[in-house]
Amino acid sequence: METATACPTSTATILACQKIARSFKENIYELSRIRKDWDPEYATSLNVWINDTIEKYYEENLDSVYDKKYRDWHEVMVAGLQSLKVLRAALKVDFKNDKSFLKEVFKKLGYSDYFSDAKNGDHLSLYKLLSTFIKNLDEETKQKIIHKGVPETLFNKIFETAQQIEDFKCCFEALESENELNTYAQKEVAEIYETIQDICRIAVAYFQFDPIKRDEFNFYKVMVNL
């Protein structure tokens, strides 16, 4: 049997997709009211596609989400998202009277492009946000933020997370572009991931006032709770 990748993030991704696809099928009669192409037949075919992919390429690696490397990655992702959320909230408080700086810093550090998807469960966006943050944070901007009251230790935590997550860089890059994928299995999981992400974006919005169902389509929460 061909193995897609030994990386635990890849296995976690396909298992999270499988779990969300099941939730999608369970809620299809309600969700079919908001999309023309969402019907029981589509929900069933999506589940079959994912299950077949797991059987073909991932069956031998399913236990990897329980090993230490996956748990280490899990902790890094949780810590990174938490620190980025705290900093964003602090910036909005400290610079509420300086909208131009807020707009500039959110764009520079990647929040404008990646934060929305990252907080809603797109771990590829979280990786891009961390990478952009580290690449673009200059000392002048950092000191201006610290001067307002944000402790330097918060920046240290974000930098530490970004360094740790580099150990999994290949896994995130495999999801980023089909042109960079070097096996059919990786290409297939990238297509599944994109399909599930699109479903999640709409379903999360639809279930905005139903936190239980909404969390069933929050990719990040589903994956870290495998």
Coordinates of N, CA and C in Angstrom, one line a residue:
M1 N 0.8 -1.2 0.0 CA 0.0 0.0 0.0 C 0.9 1.2 0.0
E2 N 0.5 2.2 -0.9 CA 1.3 3.4 -0.9 C 1.0 4.3 0.3
T3 N 2.0 4.9 0.9 CA 1.8 5.8 2.0 C 2.0 7.2 1.5
A4 N 1.0 8.0 1.9 CA 1.0 9.4 1.4 C 2.2 10.2 2.0
T5 N 2.4 10.1 3.2 CA 3.4 10.8 3.9 C 3.5 10.3 5.4
A6 N 4.7 10.3 5.9 CA 4.8 9.9 7.3 C 4.5 11.0 8.3
C7 N 4.3 12.2 7.7 CA 4.0 13.4 8.6 C 2.6 13.3 9.3
P8 N 2.6 13.4 10.6 CA 1.3 13.3 11.3 C 0.3 14.3 11.0
T9 N 0.7 15.5 10.5 CA -0.3 16.5 10.1 C -1.1 16.1 8.9
S10 N -0.5 15.3 8.0 CA -1.2 14.9 6.8 C -2.3 13.9 7.3
T11 N -1.9 13.0 8.1 CA -2.9 12.0 8.6 C -4.0 12.7 9.4
A12 N -3.6 13.6 10.3 CA -4.6 14.4 11.0 C -5.6 15.1 10.1
T13 N -5.0 15.7 9.0 CA -5.9 16.4 8.1 C -6.9 15.6 7.5
I14 N -6.6 14.4 7.0 CA -7.5 13.5 6.3 C -8.5 13.0 7.3
L15 N -8.1 12.7 8.5 CA -9.1 12.2 9.6 C -10.0 13.3 10.0
A16 N -9.6 14.6 10.0 CA -10.5 15.7 10.3 C -11.5 15.9 9.2
C17 N -11.0 15.8 8.0 CA -11.9 15.9 6.8 C -13.0 14.8 6.9
Q18 N -12.6 13.6 7.3 CA -13.5 12.5 7.4 C -14.6 12.8 8.4
K19 N -14.2 13.3 9.5 CA -15.1 13.6 10.6 C -16.1 14.7 10.2
I20 N -15.6 15.7 9.6 CA -16.4 16.8 9.1 C -17.4 16.4 8.0
A21 N -16.9 15.5 7.1 CA -17.8 15.0 6.1 C -18.9 14.2 6.7
R22 N -18.7 13.5 7.8 CA -19.8 12.8 8.5 C -20.8 13.7 9.0
S23 N -20.3 14.8 9.7 CA -21.2 15.8 10.2 C -22.0 16.5 9.1
F24 N -21.3 16.7 8.0 CA -22.0 17.3 6.8 C -23.2 16.4 6.3
K25 N -22.9 15.1 6.3 CA -24.0 14.2 5.9 C -25.1 14.1 6.9
E26 N -24.8 14.2 8.2 CA -25.8 14.2 9.2 C -26.7 15.4 9.2
N27 N -26.2 16.5 8.7 CA -26.9 17.8 8.6 C -27.3 18.2 7.2
I28 N -27.2 17.2 6.3 CA -27.4 17.6 4.9 C -28.8 18.1 4.6
Y29 N -29.8 17.6 5.2 CA -31.2 18.1 4.9 C -31.4 19.5 5.3
E30 N -30.7 19.9 6.3 CA -30.8 21.4 6.7 C -29.9 22.2 5.8
L31 N -28.7 21.7 5.6 CA -27.7 22.5 4.8 C -28.1 22.5 3.3
S32 N -28.9 21.6 2.9 CA -29.3 21.6 1.4 C -30.1 22.8 1.1
R33 N -30.6 23.5 2.1 CA -31.5 24.7 1.8 C -30.6 25.9 1.4
I34 N -29.3 25.8 1.7 CA -28.5 27.0 1.4 C -27.5 26.9 0.2
R35 N -27.4 25.6 -0.4 CA -26.6 25.4 -1.5 C -27.3 24.5 -2.5
K36 N -27.4 24.9 -3.8 CA -28.0 24.0 -4.8 C -27.4 22.7 -4.9
D37 N -26.1 22.6 -4.9 CA -25.4 21.4 -5.1 C -25.2 20.5 -3.9
W38 N -25.7 21.0 -2.7 CA -25.6 20.2 -1.5 C -26.9 19.4 -1.4
D39 N -26.8 18.1 -1.6 CA -27.9 17.2 -1.4 C -27.4 15.8 -0.9
P40 N -28.3 14.9 -0.4 CA -27.8 13.7 0.1 C -26.9 12.9 -0.7
E41 N -27.1 12.9 -2.1 CA -26.2 12.2 -3.0 C -24.8 12.8 -2.9
Y42 N -24.7 14.1 -2.9 CA -23.4 14.7 -2.8 C -22.7 14.4 -1.5
A43 N -23.4 14.5 -0.4 CA -22.9 14.2 0.9 C -22.4 12.8 1.0
T44 N -23.1 11.8 0.4 CA -22.7 10.4 0.4 C -21.4 10.2 -0.4
S45 N -21.4 10.8 -1.6 CA -20.2 10.7 -2.5 C -19.0 11.3 -1.9
L46 N -19.1 12.4 -1.1 CA -18.0 13.0 -0.4 C -17.4 12.1 0.6
N47 N -18.3 11.4 1.4 CA -17.8 10.5 2.4 C -17.2 9.3 1.8
V48 N -17.7 8.8 0.7 CA -17.1 7.6 0.0 C -15.7 8.0 -0.5
W49 N -15.6 9.2 -1.1 CA -14.3 9.7 -1.6 C -13.2 9.7 -0.5
I50 N -13.6 10.3 0.6 CA -12.6 10.4 1.7 C -12.3 9.0 2.3
N51 N -13.3 8.2 2.5 CA -13.1 6.9 3.1 C -12.2 6.0 2.1
D52 N -12.4 6.1 0.8 CA -11.6 5.4 -0.1 C -10.1 5.9 -0.1
T53 N -10.0 7.2 0.0 CA -8.6 7.8 0.1 C -7.9 7.3 1.3
I54 N -8.6 7.3 2.5 CA -7.9 6.8 3.7 C -7.6 5.3 3.6
E55 N -8.4 4.5 3.0 CA -8.2 3.1 2.8 C -7.0 2.8 1.9
K56 N -6.9 3.6 0.8 CA -5.8 3.4 -0.1 C -4.5 3.9 0.4
Y57 N -4.4 5.0 1.1 CA -3.2 5.7 1.4 C -2.8 5.9 2.8
Y58 N -3.8 5.8 3.7 CA -3.5 6.2 5.1 C -3.7 5.1 6.1
E59 N -4.2 4.0 5.8 CA -4.6 3.0 6.8 C -3.5 2.6 7.7
E60 N -2.3 2.6 7.1 CA -1.1 2.1 7.9 C -0.6 3.3 8.9
N61 N -1.1 4.5 8.6 CA -0.6 5.6 9.4 C -1.6 6.2 10.4
L62 N -2.8 5.6 10.5 CA -3.8 6.1 11.4 C -3.4 6.3 12.8
D63 N -2.5 5.4 13.3 CA -2.1 5.5 14.7 C -1.2 6.7 14.9
S64 N -0.7 7.4 13.9 CA 0.3 8.4 14.0 C -0.3 9.7 14.8
V65 N -1.6 9.8 14.7 CA -2.2 11.0 15.4 C -2.2 10.8 17.0
Y66 N -1.8 9.6 17.4 CA -1.7 9.3 18.8 C -0.3 9.3 19.3
D67 N 0.7 9.5 18.4 CA 2.1 9.5 18.8 C 2.5 10.8 19.3
K68 N 3.7 10.8 19.9 CA 4.2 12.0 20.6 C 4.4 13.2 19.6
K69 N 4.8 12.9 18.4 CA 5.1 14.0 17.4 C 3.8 14.7 17.1
Y70 N 2.7 14.0 16.9 CA 1.5 14.7 16.6 C 1.0 15.5 17.8
R71 N 1.2 15.0 19.0 CA 0.8 15.7 20.2 C 1.6 17.0 20.4
D72 N 2.9 16.9 20.1 CA 3.8 18.0 20.1 C 3.3 19.1 19.1
W73 N 3.0 18.7 17.9 CA 2.5 19.6 16.9 C 1.1 20.2 17.3
H74 N 0.3 19.4 17.9 CA -1.0 19.9 18.4 C -0.8 21.0 19.4
E75 N 0.1 20.8 20.4 CA 0.4 21.8 21.4 C 1.0 23.1 20.8
V76 N 1.8 23.0 19.7 CA 2.4 24.1 19.1 C 1.3 24.9 18.4
M77 N 0.4 24.3 17.7 CA -0.7 24.9 17.0 C -1.6 25.7 18.0
V78 N -2.0 25.0 19.1 CA -2.9 25.7 20.1 C -2.2 26.9 20.7
A79 N -0.9 26.8 21.0 CA -0.2 27.9 21.6 C 0.0 29.0 20.6
G80 N 0.3 28.7 19.4 CA 0.4 29.8 18.4 C -0.8 30.6 18.2
L81 N -2.0 29.9 18.0 CA -3.2 30.5 17.8 C -3.6 31.4 19.0
Q82 N -3.4 30.9 20.2 CA -3.8 31.6 21.4 C -3.0 32.9 21.5
S83 N -1.7 32.8 21.3 CA -0.8 34.0 21.4 C -1.2 35.0 20.3
L84 N -1.5 34.6 19.1 CA -1.8 35.5 18.0 C -3.2 36.2 18.3
K85 N -4.1 35.5 18.9 CA -5.4 36.0 19.3 C -5.2 37.1 20.4
V86 N -4.4 36.8 21.4 CA -4.2 37.7 22.5 C -3.6 39.0 22.0
L87 N -2.6 38.9 21.1 CA -1.9 40.1 20.6 C -2.9 40.9 19.8
R88 N -3.6 40.3 19.0 CA -4.6 41.0 18.1 C -5.6 41.8 19.0
A89 N -6.1 41.1 20.0 CA -7.0 41.8 20.9 C -6.4 43.0 21.6
A90 N -5.1 42.8 22.0 CA -4.4 43.9 22.7 C -4.2 45.1 21.8
L91 N -3.8 44.8 20.5 CA -3.6 45.8 19.5 C -4.9 46.6 19.3
K92 N -6.0 46.0 19.2 CA -7.3 46.7 19.0 C -7.7 47.6 20.1
V93 N -7.2 47.2 21.4 CA -7.5 48.0 22.5 C -6.5 49.2 22.6
D94 N -5.2 48.9 22.5 CA -4.2 49.9 22.6 C -4.1 50.9 21.5
F95 N -4.5 50.5 20.3 CA -4.4 51.5 19.2 C -5.8 51.8 18.6
K96 N -6.8 51.7 19.5 CA -8.2 52.0 19.0 C -8.3 53.4 18.5
N97 N -7.5 54.3 18.9 CA -7.5 55.7 18.4 C -6.5 56.0 17.3
D98 N -5.9 54.9 16.8 CA -4.9 55.0 15.7 C -5.2 54.0 14.7
K99 N -6.3 54.2 14.0 CA -6.8 53.2 13.0 C -5.8 52.9 11.9
S100 N -5.1 54.0 11.5 CA -4.2 53.8 10.4 C -3.1 52.9 10.7
F101 N -2.6 53.0 12.0 CA -1.5 52.1 12.4 C -2.1 50.6 12.5
L102 N -3.3 50.5 13.1 CA -3.9 49.2 13.2 C -4.0 48.5 11.8
K103 N -4.5 49.2 10.8 CA -4.6 48.7 9.5 C -3.3 48.3 8.9
E104 N -2.3 49.2 9.1 CA -0.9 48.9 8.6 C -0.3 47.7 9.3
V105 N -0.4 47.6 10.6 CA 0.3 46.5 11.3 C -0.5 45.1 11.0
F106 N -1.8 45.2 10.9 CA -2.5 43.9 10.6 C -2.2 43.4 9.2
K107 N -2.0 44.3 8.3 CA -1.6 43.9 7.0 C -0.2 43.4 6.9
K108 N 0.7 44.1 7.6 CA 2.2 43.8 7.6 C 2.4 42.4 8.2
L109 N 1.7 42.1 9.4 CA 2.0 40.9 10.1 C 1.2 39.7 9.7
G110 N 0.3 39.9 8.7 CA -0.4 38.8 8.1 C -1.8 38.6 8.6
Y111 N -2.2 39.4 9.6 CA -3.6 39.2 10.2 C -4.7 39.4 9.1
S112 N -4.5 40.5 8.3 CA -5.5 40.8 7.3 C -5.8 39.7 6.3
D113 N -4.7 39.0 5.9 CA -4.8 37.9 4.9 C -5.2 36.5 5.5
Y114 N -4.7 36.3 6.7 CA -4.8 34.9 7.2 C -5.6 34.6 8.5
F115 N -5.8 35.7 9.3 CA -6.3 35.4 10.6 C -7.7 34.9 10.6
S116 N -8.6 35.4 9.8 CA -10.0 34.9 9.7 C -10.1 33.4 9.5
D117 N -9.4 32.9 8.5 CA -9.4 31.5 8.2 C -8.6 30.7 9.3
A118 N -7.6 31.3 9.8 CA -6.8 30.6 10.9 C -7.6 30.3 12.1
K119 N -8.4 31.3 12.5 CA -9.2 31.2 13.8 C -10.4 30.2 13.5
N120 N -10.7 30.1 12.3 CA -11.9 29.2 11.9 C -11.4 27.8 11.6
G121 N -10.2 27.5 11.8 CA -9.7 26.1 11.6 C -8.8 25.8 10.5
D122 N -8.4 26.8 9.7 CA -7.6 26.5 8.6 C -6.1 26.5 9.1
H123 N -5.5 25.3 9.3 CA -4.2 25.3 9.9 C -3.1 25.7 8.9
L124 N -3.4 25.6 7.6 CA -2.5 26.2 6.6 C -2.4 27.7 6.7
S125 N -3.5 28.3 6.9 CA -3.6 29.8 7.1 C -2.8 30.2 8.4
L126 N -3.0 29.4 9.4 CA -2.3 29.6 10.7 C -0.7 29.6 10.5
Y127 N -0.3 28.6 9.7 CA 1.1 28.5 9.4 C 1.6 29.7 8.6
K128 N 0.8 30.1 7.6 CA 1.2 31.3 6.8 C 1.2 32.6 7.7
L129 N 0.2 32.7 8.6 CA 0.2 33.8 9.5 C 1.4 33.9 10.4
L130 N 1.8 32.8 11.0 CA 3.0 32.8 11.8 C 4.3 33.1 10.9
S131 N 4.3 32.5 9.8 CA 5.5 32.8 8.9 C 5.6 34.3 8.5
T132 N 4.4 34.8 8.1 CA 4.4 36.3 7.7 C 4.7 37.2 8.9
F133 N 4.2 36.8 10.1 CA 4.4 37.6 11.3 C 5.9 37.7 11.6
I134 N 6.6 36.6 11.6 CA 8.0 36.5 11.9 C 8.9 37.2 10.8
K135 N 8.5 37.1 9.6 CA 9.2 37.7 8.5 C 9.1 39.2 8.5
N136 N 7.9 39.7 8.8 CA 7.7 41.2 8.6 C 7.7 42.0 9.9
L137 N 7.8 41.4 11.1 CA 7.9 42.2 12.3 C 9.2 42.9 12.4
D138 N 9.2 44.2 12.3 CA 10.5 45.0 12.5 C 10.6 45.5 13.9
E139 N 11.8 45.9 14.3 CA 12.0 46.3 15.7 C 11.2 47.5 16.1
E140 N 11.1 48.5 15.2 CA 10.4 49.7 15.5 C 8.9 49.5 15.8
T141 N 8.3 48.6 15.0 CA 6.9 48.3 15.2 C 6.7 47.5 16.5
K142 N 7.6 46.6 16.8 CA 7.6 45.8 18.0 C 7.7 46.7 19.2
Q143 N 8.6 47.6 19.2 CA 8.8 48.5 20.4 C 7.6 49.5 20.6
K144 N 7.0 49.9 19.5 CA 5.8 50.7 19.6 C 4.7 50.0 20.3
I145 N 4.6 48.7 20.0 CA 3.5 47.9 20.6 C 3.8 47.6 22.1
I146 N 5.1 47.3 22.3 CA 5.5 47.0 23.7 C 5.3 48.3 24.6
H147 N 5.6 49.4 24.0 CA 5.5 50.7 24.8 C 4.0 50.9 25.3
K148 N 3.1 50.4 24.5 CA 1.7 50.5 24.9 C 1.2 49.6 26.0
G149 N 2.1 48.5 26.3 CA 1.7 47.7 27.4 C 1.8 46.2 27.1
V150 N 2.0 45.8 25.8 CA 2.1 44.3 25.5 C 3.5 43.8 26.0
P151 N 3.5 42.8 26.8 CA 4.8 42.3 27.3 C 5.6 41.6 26.2
E152 N 6.9 41.8 26.2 CA 7.8 41.2 25.2 C 7.7 39.7 25.2
T153 N 7.3 39.1 26.4 CA 7.2 37.7 26.4 C 6.2 37.1 25.5
L154 N 5.1 37.9 25.1 CA 4.1 37.5 24.2 C 4.7 37.3 22.8
F155 N 5.6 38.3 22.4 CA 6.3 38.1 21.2 C 7.2 36.9 21.2
N156 N 7.9 36.7 22.3 CA 8.8 35.5 22.4 C 8.0 34.2 22.2
K157 N 6.8 34.2 22.7 CA 6.0 33.0 22.6 C 5.7 32.7 21.1
I158 N 5.3 33.8 20.4 CA 5.0 33.7 19.0 C 6.2 33.3 18.2
F159 N 7.3 33.9 18.5 CA 8.6 33.5 17.8 C 8.9 32.0 18.0
E160 N 8.8 31.6 19.3 CA 9.1 30.2 19.6 C 8.2 29.2 18.9
T161 N 6.9 29.6 18.8 CA 5.9 28.7 18.1 C 6.3 28.6 16.6
A162 N 6.6 29.8 16.0 CA 7.0 29.8 14.6 C 8.2 29.0 14.3
Q163 N 9.2 29.0 15.2 CA 10.4 28.1 15.1 C 10.0 26.7 15.2
Q164 N 9.2 26.3 16.2 CA 8.8 24.9 16.4 C 8.0 24.4 15.2
I165 N 7.2 25.2 14.6 CA 6.3 24.7 13.5 C 7.1 24.5 12.2
E166 N 8.3 25.0 12.1 CA 9.1 24.8 11.0 C 9.4 23.3 10.8
D167 N 9.4 22.5 11.9 CA 9.6 21.1 11.8 C 8.6 20.4 11.0
F168 N 7.4 21.1 10.8 CA 6.3 20.5 10.0 C 6.1 21.2 8.7
K169 N 7.1 22.0 8.3 CA 6.9 22.9 7.1 C 6.5 22.1 5.9
C170 N 7.1 20.9 5.7 CA 6.9 20.1 4.5 C 5.4 19.7 4.4
C171 N 4.8 19.5 5.6 CA 3.4 19.0 5.6 C 2.5 20.2 5.1
F172 N 2.7 21.4 5.6 CA 1.9 22.5 5.2 C 2.1 22.8 3.7
E173 N 3.3 22.8 3.3 CA 3.6 23.1 1.9 C 2.9 22.1 0.9
A174 N 2.8 20.8 1.4 CA 2.1 19.8 0.6 C 0.7 20.1 0.3
L175 N 0.1 20.9 1.3 CA -1.3 21.3 1.1 C -1.5 22.6 0.3
E176 N -0.4 23.3 0.2 CA -0.5 24.7 -0.3 C -0.8 24.7 -1.8
S177 N -0.1 23.9 -2.6 CA -0.2 23.9 -4.0 C -0.1 22.5 -4.7
E178 N -1.1 22.2 -5.5 CA -1.0 20.9 -6.2 C 0.3 20.8 -7.0
N179 N 0.8 21.9 -7.5 CA 2.0 21.9 -8.3 C 3.2 21.4 -7.6
E180 N 3.1 21.5 -6.2 CA 4.3 21.2 -5.4 C 4.1 19.7 -4.8
L181 N 3.0 19.1 -5.1 CA 2.8 17.8 -4.5 C 3.5 16.7 -5.4
N182 N 4.1 15.8 -4.7 CA 5.0 14.8 -5.5 C 4.4 13.4 -5.5
T183 N 3.2 13.2 -5.0 CA 2.5 11.9 -5.1 C 1.1 12.1 -5.4
Y184 N 0.4 11.2 -6.0 CA -1.0 11.3 -6.2 C -1.8 11.3 -4.9
A185 N -1.3 10.7 -3.9 CA -2.0 10.7 -2.6 C -2.0 12.1 -2.0
Q186 N -0.9 12.8 -2.1 CA -0.9 14.1 -1.6 C -1.8 15.1 -2.4
K187 N -1.8 14.9 -3.7 CA -2.7 15.7 -4.5 C -4.1 15.5 -4.1
E188 N -4.5 14.2 -3.9 CA -5.9 13.9 -3.6 C -6.3 14.5 -2.2
V189 N -5.4 14.4 -1.2 CA -5.8 14.9 0.1 C -5.8 16.4 0.1
A190 N -5.0 17.1 -0.8 CA -5.1 18.5 -1.0 C -6.5 18.9 -1.5
E191 N -7.0 18.2 -2.5 CA -8.3 18.4 -3.1 C -9.4 18.2 -2.1
I192 N -9.3 17.2 -1.3 CA -10.3 16.9 -0.2 C -10.3 18.0 0.8
Y193 N -9.1 18.4 1.2 CA -8.9 19.5 2.2 C -9.6 20.8 1.7
E194 N -9.3 21.1 0.4 CA -9.9 22.3 -0.1 C -11.5 22.2 -0.1
T195 N -12.0 21.1 -0.5 CA -13.4 20.9 -0.6 C -14.1 21.0 0.8
I196 N -13.4 20.4 1.8 CA -13.9 20.5 3.2 C -13.8 21.9 3.7
Q197 N -12.7 22.6 3.4 CA -12.6 24.0 3.9 C -13.7 24.8 3.3
D198 N -14.1 24.7 2.1 CA -15.2 25.4 1.5 C -16.5 25.1 2.2
I199 N -16.7 23.9 2.5 CA -17.9 23.5 3.2 C -17.9 24.2 4.6
C200 N -16.8 24.1 5.3 CA -16.7 24.7 6.6 C -17.0 26.2 6.7
R201 N -16.5 26.9 5.7 CA -16.7 28.3 5.7 C -18.2 28.7 5.6
I202 N -18.9 28.0 4.8 CA -20.4 28.2 4.7 C -21.1 27.7 5.9
A203 N -20.8 26.5 6.3 CA -21.5 25.9 7.5 C -21.3 26.6 8.8
V204 N -20.1 27.1 9.0 CA -19.8 27.9 10.2 C -20.6 29.2 10.2
A205 N -20.7 29.8 9.1 CA -21.5 31.0 9.0 C -23.0 30.7 9.2
Y206 N -23.5 29.6 8.7 CA -24.9 29.2 8.8 C -25.2 28.8 10.3
F207 N -24.3 28.1 10.9 CA -24.5 27.7 12.3 C -23.9 28.7 13.3
Q208 N -23.9 29.9 13.0 CA -23.2 31.0 13.8 C -23.8 31.0 15.2
F209 N -25.1 30.8 15.3 CA -25.8 30.9 16.6 C -26.1 29.5 17.3
D210 N -25.4 28.5 16.7 CA -25.6 27.1 17.3 C -24.2 26.6 17.5
P211 N -23.6 26.9 18.7 CA -22.2 26.6 18.9 C -21.8 25.2 18.8
I212 N -22.7 24.3 19.1 CA -22.4 22.9 19.1 C -22.2 22.4 17.6
K213 N -23.2 22.8 16.8 CA -23.0 22.4 15.4 C -21.9 23.2 14.7
R214 N -21.8 24.5 15.1 CA -20.7 25.3 14.5 C -19.4 24.7 14.7
D215 N -19.1 24.1 15.9 CA -17.8 23.5 16.2 C -17.6 22.2 15.4
E216 N -18.6 21.6 14.9 CA -18.5 20.4 14.1 C -17.9 20.7 12.8
F217 N -17.9 22.0 12.4 CA -17.4 22.5 11.1 C -16.2 23.4 11.3
N218 N -15.7 23.5 12.5 CA -14.5 24.3 12.7 C -13.3 23.3 12.6
F219 N -12.6 23.5 11.5 CA -11.6 22.5 11.1 C -10.5 22.4 12.2
Y220 N -10.1 23.5 12.7 CA -9.1 23.5 13.7 C -9.5 22.7 15.0
K221 N -10.7 23.0 15.5 CA -11.2 22.3 16.7 C -11.4 20.8 16.4
V222 N -11.9 20.5 15.3 CA -12.1 19.1 15.0 C -10.8 18.4 14.9
M223 N -9.8 18.9 14.3 CA -8.5 18.3 14.2 C -7.7 18.1 15.5
V224 N -7.7 19.2 16.3 CA -7.0 19.1 17.5 C -7.7 18.2 18.6
N225 N -8.9 17.9 18.3 CA -9.7 17.0 19.2 C -9.8 15.6 18.7
L226 N -9.1 15.2 17.7 CA -9.1 13.8 17.2 C -8.7 12.8 18.3

